[in-house]
Short mmCIF file of C-alpha atoms and ligand atoms in Angstrom, two decimals:
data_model
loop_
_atom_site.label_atom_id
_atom_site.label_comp_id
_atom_site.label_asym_id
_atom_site.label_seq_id
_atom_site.Cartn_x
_atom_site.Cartn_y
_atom_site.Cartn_z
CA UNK A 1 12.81 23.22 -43.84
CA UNK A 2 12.59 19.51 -43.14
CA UNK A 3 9.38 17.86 -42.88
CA UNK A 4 7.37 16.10 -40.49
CA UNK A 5 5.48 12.93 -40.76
CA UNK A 6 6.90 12.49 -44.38
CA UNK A 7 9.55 10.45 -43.42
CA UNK A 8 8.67 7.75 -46.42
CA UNK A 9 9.21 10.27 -48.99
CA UNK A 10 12.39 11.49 -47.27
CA UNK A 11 14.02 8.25 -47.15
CA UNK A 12 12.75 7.17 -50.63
CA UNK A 13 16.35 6.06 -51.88
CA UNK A 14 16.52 7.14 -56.06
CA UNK A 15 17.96 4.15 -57.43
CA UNK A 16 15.25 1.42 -57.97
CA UNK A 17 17.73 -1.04 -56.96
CA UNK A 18 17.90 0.36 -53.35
CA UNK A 19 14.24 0.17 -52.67
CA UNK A 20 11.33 -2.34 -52.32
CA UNK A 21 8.83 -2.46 -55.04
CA UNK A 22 5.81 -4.94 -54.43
CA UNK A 23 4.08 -5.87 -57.85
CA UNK A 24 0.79 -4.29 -56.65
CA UNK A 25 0.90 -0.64 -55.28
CA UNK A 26 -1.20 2.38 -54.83
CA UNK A 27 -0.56 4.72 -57.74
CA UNK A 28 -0.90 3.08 -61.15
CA UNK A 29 -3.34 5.48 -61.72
CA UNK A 30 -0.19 7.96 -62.26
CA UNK A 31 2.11 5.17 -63.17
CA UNK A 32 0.20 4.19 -65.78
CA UNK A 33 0.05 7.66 -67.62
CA UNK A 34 3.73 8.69 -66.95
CA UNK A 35 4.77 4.99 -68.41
CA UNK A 36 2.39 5.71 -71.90
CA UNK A 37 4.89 8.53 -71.96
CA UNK A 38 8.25 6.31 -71.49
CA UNK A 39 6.97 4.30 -74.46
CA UNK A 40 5.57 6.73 -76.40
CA UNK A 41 9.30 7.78 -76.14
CA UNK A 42 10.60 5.06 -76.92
CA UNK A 43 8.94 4.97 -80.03
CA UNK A 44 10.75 8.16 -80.43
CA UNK A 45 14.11 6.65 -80.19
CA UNK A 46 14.61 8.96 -76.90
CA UNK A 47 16.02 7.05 -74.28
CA UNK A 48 16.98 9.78 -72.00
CA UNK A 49 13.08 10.85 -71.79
CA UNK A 50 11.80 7.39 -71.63
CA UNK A 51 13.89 6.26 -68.64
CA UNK A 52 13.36 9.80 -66.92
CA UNK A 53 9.52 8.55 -67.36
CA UNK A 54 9.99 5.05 -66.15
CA UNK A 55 11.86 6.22 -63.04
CA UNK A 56 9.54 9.11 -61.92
CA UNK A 57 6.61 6.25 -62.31
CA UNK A 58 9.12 3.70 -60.01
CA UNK A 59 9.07 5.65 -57.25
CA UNK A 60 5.49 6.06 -56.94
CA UNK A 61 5.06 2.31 -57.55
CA UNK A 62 7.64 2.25 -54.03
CA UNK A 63 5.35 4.24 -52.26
CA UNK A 64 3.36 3.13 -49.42
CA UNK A 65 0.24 4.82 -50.19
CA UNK A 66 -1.74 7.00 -52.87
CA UNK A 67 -0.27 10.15 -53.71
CA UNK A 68 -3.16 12.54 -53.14
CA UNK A 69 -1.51 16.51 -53.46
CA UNK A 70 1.67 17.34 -54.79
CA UNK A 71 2.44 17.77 -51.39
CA UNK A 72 2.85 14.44 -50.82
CA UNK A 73 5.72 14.26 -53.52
CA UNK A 74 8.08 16.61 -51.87
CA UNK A 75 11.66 15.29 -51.05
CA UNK A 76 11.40 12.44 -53.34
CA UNK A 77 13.79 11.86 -55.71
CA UNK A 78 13.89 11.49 -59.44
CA UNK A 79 10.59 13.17 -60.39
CA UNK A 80 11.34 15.93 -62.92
CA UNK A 81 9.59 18.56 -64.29
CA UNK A 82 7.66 17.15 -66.87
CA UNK A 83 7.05 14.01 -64.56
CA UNK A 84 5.56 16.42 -61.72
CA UNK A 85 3.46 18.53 -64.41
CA UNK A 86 1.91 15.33 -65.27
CA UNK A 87 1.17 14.33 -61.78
CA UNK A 88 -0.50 17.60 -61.19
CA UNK A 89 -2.65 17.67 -63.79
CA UNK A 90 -4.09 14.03 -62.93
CA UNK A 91 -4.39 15.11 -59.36
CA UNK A 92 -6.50 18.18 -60.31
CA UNK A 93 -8.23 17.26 -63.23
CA UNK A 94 -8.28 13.26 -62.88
CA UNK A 95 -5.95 12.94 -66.12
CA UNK A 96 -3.58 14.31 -68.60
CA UNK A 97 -3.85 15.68 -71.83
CA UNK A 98 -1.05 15.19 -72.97
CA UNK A 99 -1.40 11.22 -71.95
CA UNK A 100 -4.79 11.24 -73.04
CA UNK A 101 -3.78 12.60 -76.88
CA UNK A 102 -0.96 10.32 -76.74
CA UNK A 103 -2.81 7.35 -75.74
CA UNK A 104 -5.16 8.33 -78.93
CA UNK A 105 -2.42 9.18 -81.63
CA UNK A 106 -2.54 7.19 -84.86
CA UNK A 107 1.30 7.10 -84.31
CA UNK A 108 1.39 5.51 -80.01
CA UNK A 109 -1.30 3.00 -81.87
CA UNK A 110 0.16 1.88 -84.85
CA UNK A 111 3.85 1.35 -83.15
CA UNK A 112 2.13 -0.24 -80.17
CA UNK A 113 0.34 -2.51 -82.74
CA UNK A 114 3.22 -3.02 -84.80
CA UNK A 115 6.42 -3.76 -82.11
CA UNK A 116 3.50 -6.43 -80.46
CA UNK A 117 4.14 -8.41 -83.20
CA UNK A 118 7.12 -11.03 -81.97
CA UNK A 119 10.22 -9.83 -83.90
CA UNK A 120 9.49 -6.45 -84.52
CA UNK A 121 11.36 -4.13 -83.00
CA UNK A 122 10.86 -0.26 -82.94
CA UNK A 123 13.25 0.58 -85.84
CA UNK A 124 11.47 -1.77 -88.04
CA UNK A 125 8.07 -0.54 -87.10
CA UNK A 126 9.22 3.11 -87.20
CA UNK A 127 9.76 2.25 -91.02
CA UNK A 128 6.27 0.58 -91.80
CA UNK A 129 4.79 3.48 -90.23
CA UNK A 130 5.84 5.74 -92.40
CA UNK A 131 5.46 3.59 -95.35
CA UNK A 132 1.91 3.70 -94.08
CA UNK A 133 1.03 -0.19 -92.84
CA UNK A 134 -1.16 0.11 -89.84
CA UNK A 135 -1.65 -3.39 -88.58
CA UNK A 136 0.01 -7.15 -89.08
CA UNK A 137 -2.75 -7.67 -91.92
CA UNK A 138 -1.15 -4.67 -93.84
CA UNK A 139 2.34 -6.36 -93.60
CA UNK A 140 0.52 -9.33 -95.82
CA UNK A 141 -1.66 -7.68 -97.61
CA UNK A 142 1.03 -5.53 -98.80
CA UNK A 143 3.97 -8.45 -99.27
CA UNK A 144 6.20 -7.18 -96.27
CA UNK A 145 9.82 -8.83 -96.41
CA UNK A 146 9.73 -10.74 -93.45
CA UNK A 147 12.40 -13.03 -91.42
CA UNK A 148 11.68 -15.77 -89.90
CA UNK A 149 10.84 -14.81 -86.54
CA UNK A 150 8.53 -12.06 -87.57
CA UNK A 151 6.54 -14.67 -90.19
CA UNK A 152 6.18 -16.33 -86.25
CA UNK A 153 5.25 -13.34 -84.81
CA UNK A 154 2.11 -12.86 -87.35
CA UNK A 155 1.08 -16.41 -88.03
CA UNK A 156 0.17 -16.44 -83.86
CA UNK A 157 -0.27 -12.94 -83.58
CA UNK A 158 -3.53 -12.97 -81.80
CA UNK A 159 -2.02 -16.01 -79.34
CA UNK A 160 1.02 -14.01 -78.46
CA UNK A 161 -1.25 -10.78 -77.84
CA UNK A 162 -2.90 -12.61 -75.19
CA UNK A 163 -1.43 -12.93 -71.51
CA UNK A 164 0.16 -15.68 -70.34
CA UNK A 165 -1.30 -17.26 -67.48
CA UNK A 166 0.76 -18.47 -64.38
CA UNK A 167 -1.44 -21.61 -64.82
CA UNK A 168 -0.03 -22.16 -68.17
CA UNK A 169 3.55 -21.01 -67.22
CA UNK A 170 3.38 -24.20 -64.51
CA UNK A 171 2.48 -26.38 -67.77
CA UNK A 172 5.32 -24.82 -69.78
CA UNK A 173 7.50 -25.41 -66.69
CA UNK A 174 6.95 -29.32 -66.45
CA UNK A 175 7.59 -29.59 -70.65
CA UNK A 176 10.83 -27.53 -70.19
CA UNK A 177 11.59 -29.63 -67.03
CA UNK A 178 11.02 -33.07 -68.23
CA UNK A 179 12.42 -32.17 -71.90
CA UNK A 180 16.01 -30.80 -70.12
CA UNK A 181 16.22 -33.55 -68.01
CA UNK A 182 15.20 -36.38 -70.93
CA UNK A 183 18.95 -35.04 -72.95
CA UNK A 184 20.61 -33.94 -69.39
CA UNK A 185 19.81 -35.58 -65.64
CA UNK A 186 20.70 -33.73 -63.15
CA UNK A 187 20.28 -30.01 -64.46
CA UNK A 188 18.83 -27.80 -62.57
CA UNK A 189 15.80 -25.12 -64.45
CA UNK A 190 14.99 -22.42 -62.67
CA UNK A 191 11.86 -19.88 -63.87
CA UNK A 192 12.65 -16.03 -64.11
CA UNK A 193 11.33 -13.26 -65.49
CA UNK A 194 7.64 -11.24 -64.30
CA UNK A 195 6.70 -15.45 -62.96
CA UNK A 196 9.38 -15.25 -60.44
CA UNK A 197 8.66 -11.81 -59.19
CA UNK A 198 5.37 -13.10 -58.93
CA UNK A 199 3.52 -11.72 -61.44
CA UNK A 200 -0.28 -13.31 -62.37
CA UNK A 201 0.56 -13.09 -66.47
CA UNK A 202 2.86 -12.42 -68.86
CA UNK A 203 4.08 -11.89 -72.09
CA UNK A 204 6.29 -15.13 -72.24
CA UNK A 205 7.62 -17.13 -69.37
CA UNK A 206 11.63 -17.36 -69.13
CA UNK A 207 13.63 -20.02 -67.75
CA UNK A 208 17.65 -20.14 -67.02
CA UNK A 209 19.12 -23.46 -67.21
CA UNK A 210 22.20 -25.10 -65.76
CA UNK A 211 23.81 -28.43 -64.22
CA UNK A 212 26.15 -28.01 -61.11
CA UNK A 213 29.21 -29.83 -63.46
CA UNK A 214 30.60 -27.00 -65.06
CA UNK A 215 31.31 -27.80 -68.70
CA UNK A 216 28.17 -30.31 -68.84
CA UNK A 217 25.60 -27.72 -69.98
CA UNK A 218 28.07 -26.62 -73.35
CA UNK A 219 25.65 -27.42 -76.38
CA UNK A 220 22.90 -27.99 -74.13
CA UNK A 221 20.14 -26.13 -76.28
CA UNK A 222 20.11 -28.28 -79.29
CA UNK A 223 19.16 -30.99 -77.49
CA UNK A 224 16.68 -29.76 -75.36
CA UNK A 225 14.95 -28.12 -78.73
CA UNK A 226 15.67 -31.24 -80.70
CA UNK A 227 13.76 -33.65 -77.96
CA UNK A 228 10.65 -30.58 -77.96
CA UNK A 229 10.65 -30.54 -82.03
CA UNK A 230 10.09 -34.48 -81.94
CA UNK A 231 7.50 -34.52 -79.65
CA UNK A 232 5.76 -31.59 -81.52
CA UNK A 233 5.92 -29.34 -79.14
CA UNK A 234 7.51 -26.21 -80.99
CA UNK A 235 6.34 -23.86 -83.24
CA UNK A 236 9.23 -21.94 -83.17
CA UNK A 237 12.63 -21.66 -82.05
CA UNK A 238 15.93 -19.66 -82.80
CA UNK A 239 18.69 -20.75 -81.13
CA UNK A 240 21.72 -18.56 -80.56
CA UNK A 241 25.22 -20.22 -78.97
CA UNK A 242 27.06 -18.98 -76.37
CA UNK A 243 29.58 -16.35 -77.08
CA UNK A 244 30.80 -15.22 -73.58
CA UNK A 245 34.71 -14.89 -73.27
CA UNK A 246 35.88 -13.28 -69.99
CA UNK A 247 38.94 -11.98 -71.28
CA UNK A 248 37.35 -10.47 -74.68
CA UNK A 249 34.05 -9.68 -73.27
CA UNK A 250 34.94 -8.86 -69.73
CA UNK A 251 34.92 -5.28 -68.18
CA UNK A 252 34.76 -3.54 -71.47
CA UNK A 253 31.01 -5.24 -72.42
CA UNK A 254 29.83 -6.04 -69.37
CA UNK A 255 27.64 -3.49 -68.78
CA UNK A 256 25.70 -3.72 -71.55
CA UNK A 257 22.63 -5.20 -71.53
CA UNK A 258 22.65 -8.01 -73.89
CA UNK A 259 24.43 -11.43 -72.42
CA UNK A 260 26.34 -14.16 -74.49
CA UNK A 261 24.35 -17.13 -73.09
CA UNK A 262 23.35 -19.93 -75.36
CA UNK A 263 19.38 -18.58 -75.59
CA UNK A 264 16.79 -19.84 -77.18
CA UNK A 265 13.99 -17.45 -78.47
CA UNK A 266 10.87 -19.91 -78.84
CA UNK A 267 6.82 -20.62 -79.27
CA UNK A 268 5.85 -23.51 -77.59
CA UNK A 269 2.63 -25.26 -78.35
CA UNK A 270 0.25 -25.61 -75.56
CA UNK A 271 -2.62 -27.79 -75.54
CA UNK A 272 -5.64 -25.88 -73.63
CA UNK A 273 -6.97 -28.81 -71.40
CA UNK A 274 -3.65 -28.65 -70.27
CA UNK A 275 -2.99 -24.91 -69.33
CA UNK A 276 -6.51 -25.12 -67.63
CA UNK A 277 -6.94 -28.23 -65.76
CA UNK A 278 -3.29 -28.80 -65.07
CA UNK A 279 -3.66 -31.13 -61.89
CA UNK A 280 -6.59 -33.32 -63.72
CA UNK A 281 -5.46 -35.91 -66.29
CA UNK A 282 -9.20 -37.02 -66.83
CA UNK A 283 -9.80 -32.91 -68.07
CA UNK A 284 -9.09 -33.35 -71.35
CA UNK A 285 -12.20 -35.13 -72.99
CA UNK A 286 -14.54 -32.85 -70.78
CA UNK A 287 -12.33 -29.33 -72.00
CA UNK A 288 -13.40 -30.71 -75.48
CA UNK A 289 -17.11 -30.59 -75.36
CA UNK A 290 -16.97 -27.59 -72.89
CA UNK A 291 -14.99 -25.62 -75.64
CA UNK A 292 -16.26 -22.99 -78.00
CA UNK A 293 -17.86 -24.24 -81.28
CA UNK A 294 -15.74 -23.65 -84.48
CA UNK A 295 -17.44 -20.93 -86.42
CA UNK A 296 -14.80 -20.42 -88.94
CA UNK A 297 -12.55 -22.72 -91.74
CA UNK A 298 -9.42 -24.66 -91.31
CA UNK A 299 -7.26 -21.31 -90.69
CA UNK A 300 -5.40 -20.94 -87.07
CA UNK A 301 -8.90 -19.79 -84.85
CA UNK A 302 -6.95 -19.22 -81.22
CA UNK A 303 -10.39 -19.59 -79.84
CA UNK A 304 -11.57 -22.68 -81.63
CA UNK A 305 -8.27 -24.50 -81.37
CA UNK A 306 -7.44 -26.98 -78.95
CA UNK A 307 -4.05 -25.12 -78.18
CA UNK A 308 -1.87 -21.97 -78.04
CA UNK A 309 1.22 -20.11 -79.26
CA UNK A 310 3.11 -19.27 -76.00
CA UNK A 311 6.27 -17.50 -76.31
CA UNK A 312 9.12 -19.08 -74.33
CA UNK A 313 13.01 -17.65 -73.62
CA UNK A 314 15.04 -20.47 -72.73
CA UNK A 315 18.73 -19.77 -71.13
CA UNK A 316 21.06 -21.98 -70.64
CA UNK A 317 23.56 -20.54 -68.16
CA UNK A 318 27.30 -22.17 -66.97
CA UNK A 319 27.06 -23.06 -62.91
CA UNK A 320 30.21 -20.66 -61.92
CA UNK A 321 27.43 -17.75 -63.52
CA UNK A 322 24.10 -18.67 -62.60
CA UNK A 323 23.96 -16.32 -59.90
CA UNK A 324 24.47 -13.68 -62.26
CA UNK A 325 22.44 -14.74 -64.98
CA UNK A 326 19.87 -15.64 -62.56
CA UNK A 327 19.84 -12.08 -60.99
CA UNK A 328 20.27 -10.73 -64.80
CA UNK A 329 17.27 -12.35 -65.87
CA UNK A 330 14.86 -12.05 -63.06
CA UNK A 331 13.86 -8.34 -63.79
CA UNK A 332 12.26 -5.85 -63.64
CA UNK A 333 14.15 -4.59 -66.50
CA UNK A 334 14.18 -0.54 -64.53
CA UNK A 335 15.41 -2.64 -61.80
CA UNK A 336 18.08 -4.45 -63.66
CA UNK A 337 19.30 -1.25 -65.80
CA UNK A 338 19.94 0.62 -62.29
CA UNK A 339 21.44 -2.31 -61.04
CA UNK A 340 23.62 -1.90 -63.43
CA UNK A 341 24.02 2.28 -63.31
CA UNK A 342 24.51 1.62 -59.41
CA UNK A 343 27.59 -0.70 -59.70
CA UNK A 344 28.93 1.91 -62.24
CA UNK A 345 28.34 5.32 -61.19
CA UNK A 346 28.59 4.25 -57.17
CA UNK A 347 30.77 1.34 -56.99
CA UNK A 348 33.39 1.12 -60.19
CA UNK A 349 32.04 -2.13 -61.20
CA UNK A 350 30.28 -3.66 -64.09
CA UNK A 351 27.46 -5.83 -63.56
CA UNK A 352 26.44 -7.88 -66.16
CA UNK A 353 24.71 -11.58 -66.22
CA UNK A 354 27.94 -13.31 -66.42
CA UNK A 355 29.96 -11.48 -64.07
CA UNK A 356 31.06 -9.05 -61.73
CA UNK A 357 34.39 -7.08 -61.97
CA UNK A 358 35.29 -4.42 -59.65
CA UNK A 359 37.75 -1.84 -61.78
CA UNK A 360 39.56 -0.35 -58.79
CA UNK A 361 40.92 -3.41 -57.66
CA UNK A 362 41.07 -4.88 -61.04
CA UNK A 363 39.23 -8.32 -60.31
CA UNK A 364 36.32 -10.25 -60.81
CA UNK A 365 34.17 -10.69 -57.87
CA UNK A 366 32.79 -14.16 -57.35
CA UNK A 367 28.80 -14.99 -56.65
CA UNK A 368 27.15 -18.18 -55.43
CA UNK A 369 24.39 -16.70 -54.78
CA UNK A 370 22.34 -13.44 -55.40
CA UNK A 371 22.82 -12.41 -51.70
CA UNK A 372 26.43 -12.44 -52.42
CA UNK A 373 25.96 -10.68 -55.50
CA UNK A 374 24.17 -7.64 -53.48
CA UNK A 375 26.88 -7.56 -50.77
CA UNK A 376 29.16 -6.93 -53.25
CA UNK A 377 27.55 -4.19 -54.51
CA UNK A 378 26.99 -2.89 -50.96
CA UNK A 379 23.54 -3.29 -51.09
CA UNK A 380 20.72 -4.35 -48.91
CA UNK A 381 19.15 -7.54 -50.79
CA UNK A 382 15.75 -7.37 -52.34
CA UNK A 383 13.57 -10.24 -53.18
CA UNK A 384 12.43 -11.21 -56.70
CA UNK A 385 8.84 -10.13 -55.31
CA UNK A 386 10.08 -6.64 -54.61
CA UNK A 387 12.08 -6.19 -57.56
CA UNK A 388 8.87 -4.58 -59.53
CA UNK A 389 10.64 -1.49 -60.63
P1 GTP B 1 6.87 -10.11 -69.10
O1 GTP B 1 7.54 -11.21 -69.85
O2 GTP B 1 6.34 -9.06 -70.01
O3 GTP B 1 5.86 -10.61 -68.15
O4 GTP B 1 7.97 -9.38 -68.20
P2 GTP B 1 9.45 -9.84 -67.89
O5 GTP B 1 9.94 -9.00 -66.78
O6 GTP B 1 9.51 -11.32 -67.72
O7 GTP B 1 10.22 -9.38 -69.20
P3 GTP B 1 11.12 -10.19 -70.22
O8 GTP B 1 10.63 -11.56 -70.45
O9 GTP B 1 11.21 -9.33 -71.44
O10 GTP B 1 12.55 -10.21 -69.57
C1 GTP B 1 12.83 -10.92 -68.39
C2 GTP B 1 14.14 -10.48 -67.85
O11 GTP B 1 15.18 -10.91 -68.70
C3 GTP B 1 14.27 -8.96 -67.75
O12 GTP B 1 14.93 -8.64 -66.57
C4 GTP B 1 15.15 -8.58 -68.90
O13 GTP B 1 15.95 -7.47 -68.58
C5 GTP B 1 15.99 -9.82 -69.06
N1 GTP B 1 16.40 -9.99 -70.45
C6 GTP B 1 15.66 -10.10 -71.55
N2 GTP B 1 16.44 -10.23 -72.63
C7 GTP B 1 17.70 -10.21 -72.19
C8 GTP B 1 18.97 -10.31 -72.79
O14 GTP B 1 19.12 -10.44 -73.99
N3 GTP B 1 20.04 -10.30 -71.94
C9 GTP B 1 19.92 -10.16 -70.60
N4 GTP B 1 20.99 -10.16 -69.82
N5 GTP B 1 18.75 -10.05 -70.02
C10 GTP B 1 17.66 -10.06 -70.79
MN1 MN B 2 9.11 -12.62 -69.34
MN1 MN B 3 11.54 -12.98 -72.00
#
């Protein structure tokens, strides 16, 4: 029997990177439960469940209203069982217990605690769980082995745990700007990430890098982190070079999802009058006395400091792939990983942020621009602002 007057739900399309997804909807109140499941998951190491999670919570972020009855979720696509037993219960009962005991477990906590820490990853805190650490203190107190990057990620812990502003990103976006074109005129820096799908925070702010010469960005990122370190404006940075070789790491890699750009993993320092007053130059003197007093010692006090630990990716991108790379690195990541499964499973292509190479006629399909990139794939194109899968 076919409906009537459903006709969103019947044309909801099931791969993310088919529909429209605005940044704000009209369901996070089930989103937000079905995507403590994906991670909870994911802490799991099971990928299968955590993607079924993430997509079933998709398409009610594509929706154009509030699901009330499970009515409404007939004929759409990609909500399994377990998704829709969720649903229901929140719908009756106004939430899930399952979510709920989730949400409270020492385990969801502790991992959620633990992989916030810049560096971490879920393997690693997997481990310290079950060695019994509980919290970045524990990984000091106790004398943790720690690289590098995760000695970063505690040191500014409680900086990093705090959302990035889009105020602050703009800051961040003139340093990156005038540092890249201090060692290199003429390239062009482009932000990506949640900021160019227009998100209000985020977790770091990303920016792809590239000059319209082809060849002129090789060993860009040494520079650009060389000029930052002198004028003290790093805290951190690990850079990695580029590795991309068509013929080597072609069709056979290019679906996965990690690229061979020269990247930069980084925490800027950001001075607060800054990130707050960015259009007033005379801010600064009145941002001091308006401040918080300094209660404690000498120790990093986010609050009492007249700066932040923001954490930064920098990409630095060849001009024959910035299409790619830009569509690679402008997110969601749902919405890039069934980019990805679309080109595959529908099309006989890989996608990756380098390139595109269609298997059944055995060549790589050029891209100035994303536009082109979605023709290819015989796709309608989406905007960054819709691309909240
Ligand atoms: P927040 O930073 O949390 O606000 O969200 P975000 O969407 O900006 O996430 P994130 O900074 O983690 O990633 C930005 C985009 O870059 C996403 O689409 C990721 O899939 C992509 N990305 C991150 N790391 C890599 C990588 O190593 N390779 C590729 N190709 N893409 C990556
Ligand atoms: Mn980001
Ligand atoms: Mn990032």
């Amino acid at each position: 029997p076919k409906p009537n007057g459903d006709s969103t739900a019947m044309l909801m399309k099931s791969y993310a990177c088919q529909r429209r997804t605005p940044l704000k909807h009209h369901n996070s109140f089930l989103t937000e439960a079905l995507e403590i499941l994906a991670q909870n998951a994911e802490y799991n190491d099971n990928e299968g469940r955590s993607v079924a999670f993430r997509r079933a919570a998709s398409v009610l972020k594509a929706l154009p209203r509030r699901v009330r009855s499970m009515q409404d979720l007939r004929w759409l696509p990609c909500l399994g069982d377990h998704s829709q037993r969720v649903i229901k219960e929140i719908l009756e009962d106004g939430s899930s217990r399952e979510v709920e005991s989730t949400r409270q477990s020492e385990q969801y906590q502790v991992m959620k605690a633990l992989t916030g820490i810049f560096g971490v990853g879920v393997r690693t805190a997997d481990r310290w769980f079950r060695e019994g650490l509980r919290s970045p203190d524990d990984l000091i107190r106790t004398g943790q082995q720690l690289n590098r990057e995760q000695q970063a990620g505690v040191q500014y812990y409680d900086d990093l745990q705090k959302p990035v502003t889009k105020a602050e990103a703009d800051v961040i976006s003139d340093m990156v700007e005038k540092a890249v074109h201090a060692v290199l005129p003429g390239a062009e820096i482009q932000l990506m990430g949640g900021f160019r799908r227009g998100k209000e925070v985020g977790h770091d702010v990303d920016f792809l890098i590239t000059h319209p010469e082809e060849g002129k960005e090789e060993g860009l990122m040494p520079k650009i982190t060389n000029w930052l370190k002198e004028q003290g404006l790093l805290l951190y940075q690990k850079t990695t070079r580029n590795s991309y070789l068509e013929k080597m790491d072609g069709p056979a890699r290019a679906s996965s999802n990690m690229d061979r750009f020269e990247r930069c993993f980084s925490i800027f320092k950001l001075q607060k009058s800054a990130a707050s007053c960015k259009s007033s130059s005379a801010a600064s003197a009145e941002d001091v006395s308006t401040g918080r007093e300094s209660e404690g010692p000498a120790e990093h006090h986010p609050e009492a400091s007249g700066w932040r630990a923001v954490r930064v990716d920098l990409v630095v991108s060849p001009y024959s792939q910035f299409a790619f790379a830009t569509l690679g690195w402008t997110g969601s990541k749902l919405f890039e990983r069934e980019l990805r499964r679309w080109a595959g499973q529908e099309k006989h292509m890989s996608l990756s942020s380098h390139a595109l190479y269609d298997s059944k006629q055995n060549l790589y399909l050029r891209a100035k621009t994303e536009e082109e990139i979605f023709a290819h794939l015989g796709l309608e194109f989406i905007p960054p602002s819709e691309r909240n899968a």
